[in-house]
Amino acid sequence: MSKFKLITEGLVKNNPTFVLLLGMCPTLATTTSAINGLSMGLATLFVLVLSNMAISAIAPVVPDKVHIPVYIVVIATFVTLLQLLMQAYTPAMYETLGLFIPLIVVNCIVLGRAEAYASKHGVVESACDGLGVGLGFTCSLTVLGLVREILGSGSVFGYNFIGGNDGMLAFVMAPGAFLCLGYLMVLFNKFLKKN
Amino acid sequence: MVTVLGLTCLLCSAILGGAYVLTKEPIDKAAADKTKQAVSQVLPHFTEVEYNEEGRYYTAKDADALVGYAIESTTVGFGGALSLIVGVTPDGVVYNTSVLSHSETPGLGAKCTTDQKFMSQWKGFNPAVKKLSVTKDGGDVDAITASTITSRAYALAVENALNTFNKIQGGQDNE
């Protein structure tokens, strides 16, 4: 499979949010605005690409019995690295995403790709796969965040267009997250089937 | 099996150890910047600031003249801890307030960081003239619409900060 196809596969056909329904916890919790969704997506993308590469490189020498603990340690290392970097250089974003950064360790997308793809393929292919799935996650979260921000706060990427901050509050809160996600999923799959 | 697991852990801890050392300075700087910014938001111009660990307040001075105190104060809001920093000038008047951290509901209580009407009423709030509780409880603080609990917690946090201020002042008078 070509590298390009590997990337689009993760972006559309195997979109982690709208098709595979993986990583729902950060998806629902952090998409209160487009910028939050985008940041969460990029943070996951960073971990996904690096852990995929590292795991595909070490997979041949890791005995079967301990492969899950080894993968978790590798993933946790990258997440902690990300956490330190964000704390140092983007403290405001680190505060907004808070708990959800360390929770990337248990995001099933990351371990899922490590187990299902990276452990059986080369470093370059795994990097492409990580990039594709990561971009898929980032785009979905940004779109979801955008929709919720427009409906909930009447703004786009923090730019307010209705004057005042009285949007439909429900969309900023948990019920709105479920509603938006459901409708976006329906739309996404409808267009996917047509093509 | 044990070797691979052991080596992986060893390598990972080495990487993280290195990263920790490298990022320690910028992290500390970011934290210090944040408090300095918070203090400068709630007090007039100052040149020196000193933190009192025990009382959780900052003393701000401008060339030896006391500018005021920035007092940290935490109460329980609607969603959890609500931490404020309250700037009090030496005459006992609130200069300004700022939220350090909160876990209020987005769009409701979380407006305590964005609602201009609510926030601006703390500028120059004089506890000798106005009553420090929300209008619903017979005070002079206009609550955020639909967020009375958050507003009450905010008022209480300011009250606690003013109590701390009185304690600081009282302590100095006795000296």
Short mmCIF file of C-alpha atoms in Angstrom, two decimals:
data_model
loop_
_atom_site.label_atom_id
_atom_site.label_comp_id
_atom_site.label_asym_id
_atom_site.label_seq_id
_atom_site.Cartn_x
_atom_site.Cartn_y
_atom_site.Cartn_z
CA MET A 1 0.00 0.00 0.00
CA SER A 2 1.36 3.42 -0.91
CA LYS A 3 2.32 5.82 1.84
CA PHE A 4 -0.27 8.35 0.75
CA LYS A 5 -3.04 5.78 0.81
CA LEU A 6 -1.94 4.76 4.31
CA ILE A 7 -2.47 8.31 5.48
CA THR A 8 -5.87 8.85 3.82
CA GLU A 9 -7.01 5.48 5.15
CA GLY A 10 -6.63 6.72 8.74
CA LEU A 11 -8.14 10.06 7.84
CA VAL A 12 -11.33 8.80 6.19
CA LYS A 13 -12.04 5.09 5.92
CA ASN A 14 -10.64 4.20 9.34
CA ASN A 15 -11.37 7.52 10.96
CA PRO A 16 -10.85 6.77 14.67
CA THR A 17 -13.69 8.99 15.90
CA PHE A 18 -16.49 8.73 13.35
CA VAL A 19 -15.93 5.20 12.04
CA LEU A 20 -14.02 3.17 14.64
CA LEU A 21 -15.48 5.05 17.63
CA LEU A 22 -12.22 4.87 19.54
CA GLY A 23 -10.93 7.35 22.11
CA MET A 24 -14.39 8.65 23.00
CA CYS A 25 -13.36 10.00 26.40
CA PRO A 26 -11.10 12.86 25.22
CA THR A 27 -13.38 13.33 22.20
CA LEU A 28 -16.39 14.17 24.31
CA ALA A 29 -14.59 15.99 27.09
CA THR A 30 -12.12 18.31 25.37
CA THR A 31 -14.11 19.53 22.36
CA THR A 32 -15.76 22.48 24.08
CA SER A 33 -14.13 24.74 21.49
CA ALA A 34 -12.39 24.28 18.15
CA ILE A 35 -8.99 25.26 19.49
CA ASN A 36 -9.25 22.79 22.39
CA GLY A 37 -10.21 19.99 20.02
CA LEU A 38 -7.36 20.87 17.69
CA SER A 39 -4.81 20.91 20.52
CA MET A 40 -6.00 17.60 21.91
CA GLY A 41 -5.83 16.09 18.42
CA LEU A 42 -2.32 17.37 17.81
CA ALA A 43 -1.14 16.11 21.21
CA THR A 44 -2.47 12.64 20.39
CA LEU A 45 -0.95 12.84 16.89
CA PHE A 46 2.46 13.55 18.40
CA VAL A 47 2.29 10.53 20.71
CA LEU A 48 0.80 8.30 18.02
CA VAL A 49 3.51 8.91 15.40
CA LEU A 50 6.41 8.58 17.83
CA SER A 51 5.08 5.54 19.67
CA ASN A 52 4.23 3.83 16.38
CA MET A 53 7.78 4.39 15.14
CA ALA A 54 9.43 3.29 18.37
CA ILE A 55 7.24 0.21 18.71
CA SER A 56 7.73 -0.92 15.12
CA ALA A 57 11.49 -0.60 15.67
CA ILE A 58 11.62 -2.65 18.86
CA ALA A 59 8.79 -5.12 18.09
CA PRO A 60 11.04 -7.88 16.62
CA VAL A 61 13.07 -8.20 19.82
CA VAL A 62 10.18 -7.96 22.29
CA PRO A 63 9.01 -11.38 23.54
CA ASP A 64 5.29 -12.02 23.10
CA LYS A 65 4.63 -12.49 26.81
CA VAL A 66 5.67 -8.96 27.76
CA HIS A 67 4.74 -7.03 24.65
CA ILE A 68 1.80 -5.15 26.17
CA PRO A 69 3.76 -3.89 29.23
CA VAL A 70 6.64 -2.86 26.98
CA TYR A 71 4.31 -0.97 24.62
CA ILE A 72 2.61 0.78 27.53
CA VAL A 73 5.97 1.86 28.94
CA VAL A 74 6.99 3.23 25.53
CA ILE A 75 3.70 5.08 25.09
CA ALA A 76 3.80 6.42 28.66
CA THR A 77 7.31 7.74 28.03
CA PHE A 78 6.19 9.76 25.02
CA VAL A 79 3.13 11.04 26.87
CA THR A 80 5.23 12.19 29.83
CA LEU A 81 7.64 13.81 27.39
CA LEU A 82 4.75 15.65 25.77
CA GLN A 83 3.45 16.66 29.18
CA LEU A 84 6.78 18.18 30.18
CA LEU A 85 7.14 19.99 26.86
CA MET A 86 3.62 21.43 27.02
CA GLN A 87 4.09 22.52 30.61
CA ALA A 88 7.28 24.30 29.60
CA TYR A 89 6.27 25.94 26.33
CA THR A 90 2.46 26.06 26.15
CA PRO A 91 1.39 26.35 29.82
CA ALA A 92 -2.02 27.85 28.99
CA MET A 93 -2.94 24.96 26.70
CA TYR A 94 -1.61 22.48 29.23
CA GLU A 95 -3.95 23.90 31.82
CA THR A 96 -6.99 23.75 29.54
CA LEU A 97 -6.48 20.13 28.54
CA GLY A 98 -5.32 19.22 32.04
CA LEU A 99 -5.96 15.62 32.95
CA PHE A 100 -6.56 14.54 29.37
CA ILE A 101 -2.89 14.82 28.44
CA PRO A 102 -1.67 12.11 30.86
CA LEU A 103 -4.76 10.09 29.89
CA ILE A 104 -3.43 9.73 26.32
CA VAL A 105 -1.50 6.76 27.76
CA VAL A 106 -4.71 4.77 28.00
CA ASN A 107 -6.23 6.12 24.79
CA CYS A 108 -7.19 2.95 22.95
CA ILE A 109 -6.27 4.48 19.58
CA VAL A 110 -2.61 4.62 20.54
CA LEU A 111 -2.30 1.11 21.94
CA GLY A 112 -4.66 -0.13 19.22
CA ARG A 113 -2.41 1.10 16.42
CA ALA A 114 0.69 -0.22 18.21
CA GLU A 115 -0.83 -3.65 18.56
CA ALA A 116 -2.68 -3.90 15.24
CA TYR A 117 -0.26 -2.14 12.93
CA ALA A 118 3.10 -0.94 14.24
CA SER A 119 4.17 -4.27 15.72
CA LYS A 120 3.78 -5.97 12.31
CA HIS A 121 5.13 -3.29 9.95
CA GLY A 122 8.24 -1.25 9.25
CA VAL A 123 9.16 2.06 10.85
CA VAL A 124 8.23 4.26 7.87
CA GLU A 125 4.87 2.59 7.24
CA SER A 126 4.07 2.79 10.95
CA ALA A 127 4.91 6.48 11.00
CA CYS A 128 2.55 7.05 8.05
CA ASP A 129 -0.16 5.03 9.74
CA GLY A 130 0.28 7.03 12.95
CA LEU A 131 0.17 10.26 10.97
CA GLY A 132 -3.00 9.20 9.14
CA VAL A 133 -4.90 8.06 12.20
CA GLY A 134 -3.59 11.04 14.19
CA LEU A 135 -4.75 13.46 11.51
CA GLY A 136 -8.11 11.70 11.39
CA PHE A 137 -8.44 12.17 15.14
CA THR A 138 -7.29 15.79 14.97
CA CYS A 139 -9.72 16.70 12.16
CA SER A 140 -12.67 14.99 13.85
CA LEU A 141 -11.98 16.71 17.16
CA THR A 142 -11.55 20.09 15.49
CA VAL A 143 -14.80 19.74 13.53
CA LEU A 144 -16.66 18.58 16.62
CA GLY A 145 -15.15 21.42 18.65
CA LEU A 146 -16.02 23.91 15.91
CA VAL A 147 -19.67 22.83 15.75
CA ARG A 148 -20.01 22.92 19.53
CA GLU A 149 -18.30 26.29 19.74
CA ILE A 150 -20.54 27.83 17.05
CA LEU A 151 -23.73 26.51 18.65
CA GLY A 152 -22.66 26.81 22.27
CA SER A 153 -20.74 30.08 22.46
CA GLY A 154 -21.44 31.69 19.10
CA SER A 155 -17.80 31.97 18.16
CA VAL A 156 -15.26 30.41 15.79
CA PHE A 157 -11.75 29.72 17.08
CA GLY A 158 -12.40 32.14 19.93
CA TYR A 159 -13.66 34.87 17.55
CA ASN A 160 -17.14 35.84 18.69
CA PHE A 161 -19.64 36.66 15.95
CA ILE A 162 -22.94 37.06 17.80
CA GLY A 163 -21.85 39.73 20.27
CA GLY A 164 -22.01 38.63 23.89
CA ASN A 165 -21.43 35.13 25.08
CA ASP A 166 -24.91 33.67 25.18
CA GLY A 167 -24.97 30.71 22.83
CA MET A 168 -26.92 27.53 23.40
CA LEU A 169 -25.26 26.47 26.62
CA ALA A 170 -26.24 22.82 26.30
CA PHE A 171 -23.79 22.36 23.44
CA VAL A 172 -20.83 23.37 25.58
CA MET A 173 -21.83 20.83 28.20
CA ALA A 174 -21.85 17.04 28.08
CA PRO A 175 -25.29 16.46 26.46
CA GLY A 176 -24.32 18.69 23.54
CA ALA A 177 -21.15 16.68 23.05
CA PHE A 178 -23.13 13.47 22.62
CA LEU A 179 -25.70 15.12 20.33
CA CYS A 180 -23.10 16.74 18.07
CA LEU A 181 -21.00 13.61 17.91
CA GLY A 182 -24.04 11.53 16.96
CA TYR A 183 -25.16 13.84 14.17
CA LEU A 184 -21.65 14.30 12.79
CA MET A 185 -21.21 10.54 12.78
CA VAL A 186 -24.42 10.08 10.78
CA LEU A 187 -23.36 12.72 8.23
CA PHE A 188 -19.83 11.33 7.93
CA ASN A 189 -20.99 7.78 7.33
CA LYS A 190 -23.65 8.88 4.87
CA PHE A 191 -21.09 10.60 2.69
CA LEU A 192 -18.66 7.75 3.12
CA LYS A 193 -21.19 5.22 1.84
CA LYS A 194 -22.15 7.40 -1.15
CA ASN A 195 -18.57 7.54 -2.35
CA MET B 1 11.85 -11.52 28.70
CA VAL B 2 12.93 -9.87 31.96
CA THR B 3 15.92 -8.34 30.21
CA VAL B 4 13.82 -6.72 27.48
CA LEU B 5 11.31 -5.32 29.94
CA GLY B 6 14.07 -4.14 32.26
CA LEU B 7 16.06 -2.53 29.46
CA THR B 8 12.98 -0.77 28.08
CA CYS B 9 12.14 0.67 31.48
CA LEU B 10 15.74 1.70 32.06
CA LEU B 11 15.97 3.43 28.70
CA CYS B 12 12.63 5.17 29.14
CA SER B 13 13.50 6.45 32.61
CA ALA B 14 16.81 7.73 31.28
CA ILE B 15 15.03 9.65 28.49
CA LEU B 16 12.47 11.09 30.92
CA GLY B 17 15.17 12.01 33.43
CA GLY B 18 16.96 13.95 30.72
CA ALA B 19 13.76 15.62 29.53
CA TYR B 20 12.88 16.59 33.10
CA VAL B 21 16.23 18.29 33.62
CA LEU B 22 15.97 20.09 30.28
CA THR B 23 12.43 21.34 30.78
CA LYS B 24 12.69 22.16 34.49
CA GLU B 25 13.91 25.70 33.92
CA PRO B 26 11.24 26.73 31.36
CA ILE B 27 8.52 25.09 33.49
CA ASP B 28 9.59 27.02 36.59
CA LYS B 29 9.81 30.17 34.52
CA ALA B 30 6.31 29.65 33.11
CA ALA B 31 4.91 29.15 36.62
CA ALA B 32 6.71 32.24 37.93
CA ASP B 33 5.52 34.30 34.95
CA LYS B 34 1.99 33.21 35.61
CA THR B 35 1.98 34.32 39.26
CA LYS B 36 3.74 37.55 38.39
CA GLN B 37 1.12 38.24 35.75
CA ALA B 38 -1.66 37.39 38.18
CA VAL B 39 -0.22 39.75 40.78
CA SER B 40 0.24 42.57 38.29
CA GLN B 41 -3.37 42.12 37.19
CA VAL B 42 -4.75 42.75 40.66
CA LEU B 43 -2.42 45.47 41.90
CA PRO B 44 -1.15 48.82 40.56
CA HIS B 45 2.38 49.16 39.25
CA PHE B 46 5.04 47.57 41.45
CA THR B 47 8.70 46.72 41.12
CA GLU B 48 9.29 44.09 43.79
CA VAL B 49 7.16 41.22 44.91
CA GLU B 50 7.70 38.86 47.80
CA TYR B 51 5.75 35.72 48.62
CA ASN B 52 4.68 34.75 52.11
CA GLU B 53 4.32 30.96 52.06
CA GLU B 54 2.49 30.68 55.37
CA GLY B 55 -0.15 33.34 54.74
CA ARG B 56 -0.35 32.64 50.99
CA TYR B 57 -0.02 36.27 49.99
CA TYR B 58 2.34 38.45 48.00
CA THR B 59 3.62 41.77 49.21
CA ALA B 60 4.15 44.18 46.35
CA LYS B 61 6.39 47.20 46.74
CA ASP B 62 7.35 50.03 44.42
CA ALA B 63 10.74 51.36 45.51
CA ASP B 64 10.16 50.50 49.19
CA ALA B 65 6.68 52.01 49.29
CA LEU B 66 3.98 49.42 49.96
CA VAL B 67 1.71 49.06 46.94
CA GLY B 68 -0.55 46.42 48.38
CA TYR B 69 -1.07 42.73 48.98
CA ALA B 70 -2.12 40.10 46.50
CA ILE B 71 -3.82 37.45 48.58
CA GLU B 72 -4.59 33.94 47.40
CA SER B 73 -7.93 32.64 48.55
CA THR B 74 -9.69 29.34 47.86
CA THR B 75 -13.34 28.46 48.44
CA VAL B 76 -15.70 25.82 47.15
CA GLY B 77 -17.68 26.83 44.09
CA PHE B 78 -20.30 24.84 42.20
CA GLY B 79 -17.93 22.42 40.51
CA GLY B 80 -15.06 22.28 42.99
CA ALA B 81 -12.30 24.49 44.30
CA LEU B 82 -12.40 28.13 43.22
CA SER B 83 -9.07 29.90 43.67
CA LEU B 84 -8.76 33.64 43.46
CA ILE B 85 -6.04 36.17 43.85
CA VAL B 86 -7.29 39.36 45.43
CA GLY B 87 -5.34 42.59 45.30
CA VAL B 88 -5.85 44.81 48.36
CA THR B 89 -4.31 48.26 48.64
CA PRO B 90 -3.04 49.40 52.07
CA ASP B 91 -6.28 51.36 52.74
CA GLY B 92 -8.25 48.09 52.75
CA VAL B 93 -9.93 48.60 49.39
CA VAL B 94 -9.97 45.79 46.81
CA TYR B 95 -7.98 46.92 43.77
CA ASN B 96 -8.93 44.04 41.52
CA THR B 97 -9.49 40.28 41.58
CA SER B 98 -8.50 37.47 39.25
CA VAL B 99 -9.31 33.77 39.08
CA LEU B 100 -6.29 31.48 39.43
CA SER B 101 -8.11 28.20 38.84
CA HIS B 102 -11.67 26.95 38.89
CA SER B 103 -13.78 24.01 37.82
CA GLU B 104 -17.12 25.75 37.28
CA THR B 105 -19.60 24.79 34.57
CA PRO B 106 -18.58 26.15 31.15
CA GLY B 107 -21.04 28.83 30.05
CA LEU B 108 -22.50 29.26 33.53
CA GLY B 109 -20.21 29.56 36.55
CA ALA B 110 -17.13 29.70 34.34
CA LYS B 111 -18.32 33.15 33.31
CA CYS B 112 -16.68 34.42 36.50
CA THR B 113 -13.55 34.72 34.35
CA THR B 114 -15.19 36.43 31.35
CA ASP B 115 -18.32 38.31 32.50
CA GLN B 116 -17.23 41.97 32.38
CA LYS B 117 -20.15 43.17 34.48
CA PHE B 118 -19.39 40.73 37.25
CA MET B 119 -15.65 41.19 37.16
CA SER B 120 -15.56 44.97 36.98
CA GLN B 121 -17.60 45.42 40.16
CA TRP B 122 -14.60 44.17 42.16
CA LYS B 123 -12.43 47.01 40.97
CA GLY B 124 -12.24 49.43 43.85
CA PHE B 125 -14.68 47.44 45.99
CA ASN B 126 -14.65 49.11 49.37
CA PRO B 127 -15.86 46.74 52.13
CA ALA B 128 -16.43 49.71 54.44
CA VAL B 129 -19.11 51.09 52.09
CA LYS B 130 -20.56 48.03 50.37
CA LYS B 131 -21.82 44.79 51.82
CA LEU B 132 -19.87 41.79 50.68
CA SER B 133 -22.52 39.27 49.68
CA VAL B 134 -24.71 38.74 46.64
CA THR B 135 -27.87 40.83 46.25
CA LYS B 136 -30.01 37.73 46.81
CA ASP B 137 -28.53 37.50 50.33
CA GLY B 138 -29.00 41.23 50.92
CA GLY B 139 -25.54 42.35 49.87
CA ASP B 140 -24.17 44.61 47.17
CA VAL B 141 -22.59 42.07 44.83
CA ASP B 142 -24.42 41.48 41.54
CA ALA B 143 -24.34 37.75 40.90
CA ILE B 144 -23.71 36.18 37.50
CA THR B 145 -27.06 35.22 35.94
CA ALA B 146 -27.95 31.62 36.80
CA SER B 147 -24.71 31.18 38.76
CA THR B 148 -25.53 32.29 42.28
CA ILE B 149 -23.49 29.54 43.90
CA THR B 150 -20.36 30.50 42.00
CA SER B 151 -20.96 34.16 42.77
CA ARG B 152 -21.44 33.39 46.47
CA ALA B 153 -18.21 31.42 46.51
CA TYR B 154 -16.46 34.31 44.77
CA ALA B 155 -17.74 36.79 47.34
CA LEU B 156 -16.72 34.49 50.17
CA ALA B 157 -13.23 34.14 48.70
CA VAL B 158 -12.90 37.93 48.58
CA GLU B 159 -14.14 38.13 52.17
CA ASN B 160 -11.55 35.57 53.28
CA ALA B 161 -8.86 37.53 51.48
CA LEU B 162 -9.94 40.71 53.27
CA ASN B 163 -9.79 38.85 56.59
CA THR B 164 -6.25 37.80 55.75
CA PHE B 165 -5.50 41.43 54.92
CA ASN B 166 -6.82 42.56 58.31
CA LYS B 167 -4.65 39.93 59.97
CA ILE B 168 -1.58 41.18 58.12
CA GLN B 169 -2.38 44.76 59.07
CA GLY B 170 -3.14 43.79 62.69
CA GLY B 171 0.15 41.92 62.95
CA GLN B 172 2.05 44.95 61.77
CA ASP B 173 0.32 47.32 64.17
CA ASN B 174 1.36 45.19 67.10
CA GLU B 175 5.00 45.27 66.17
#
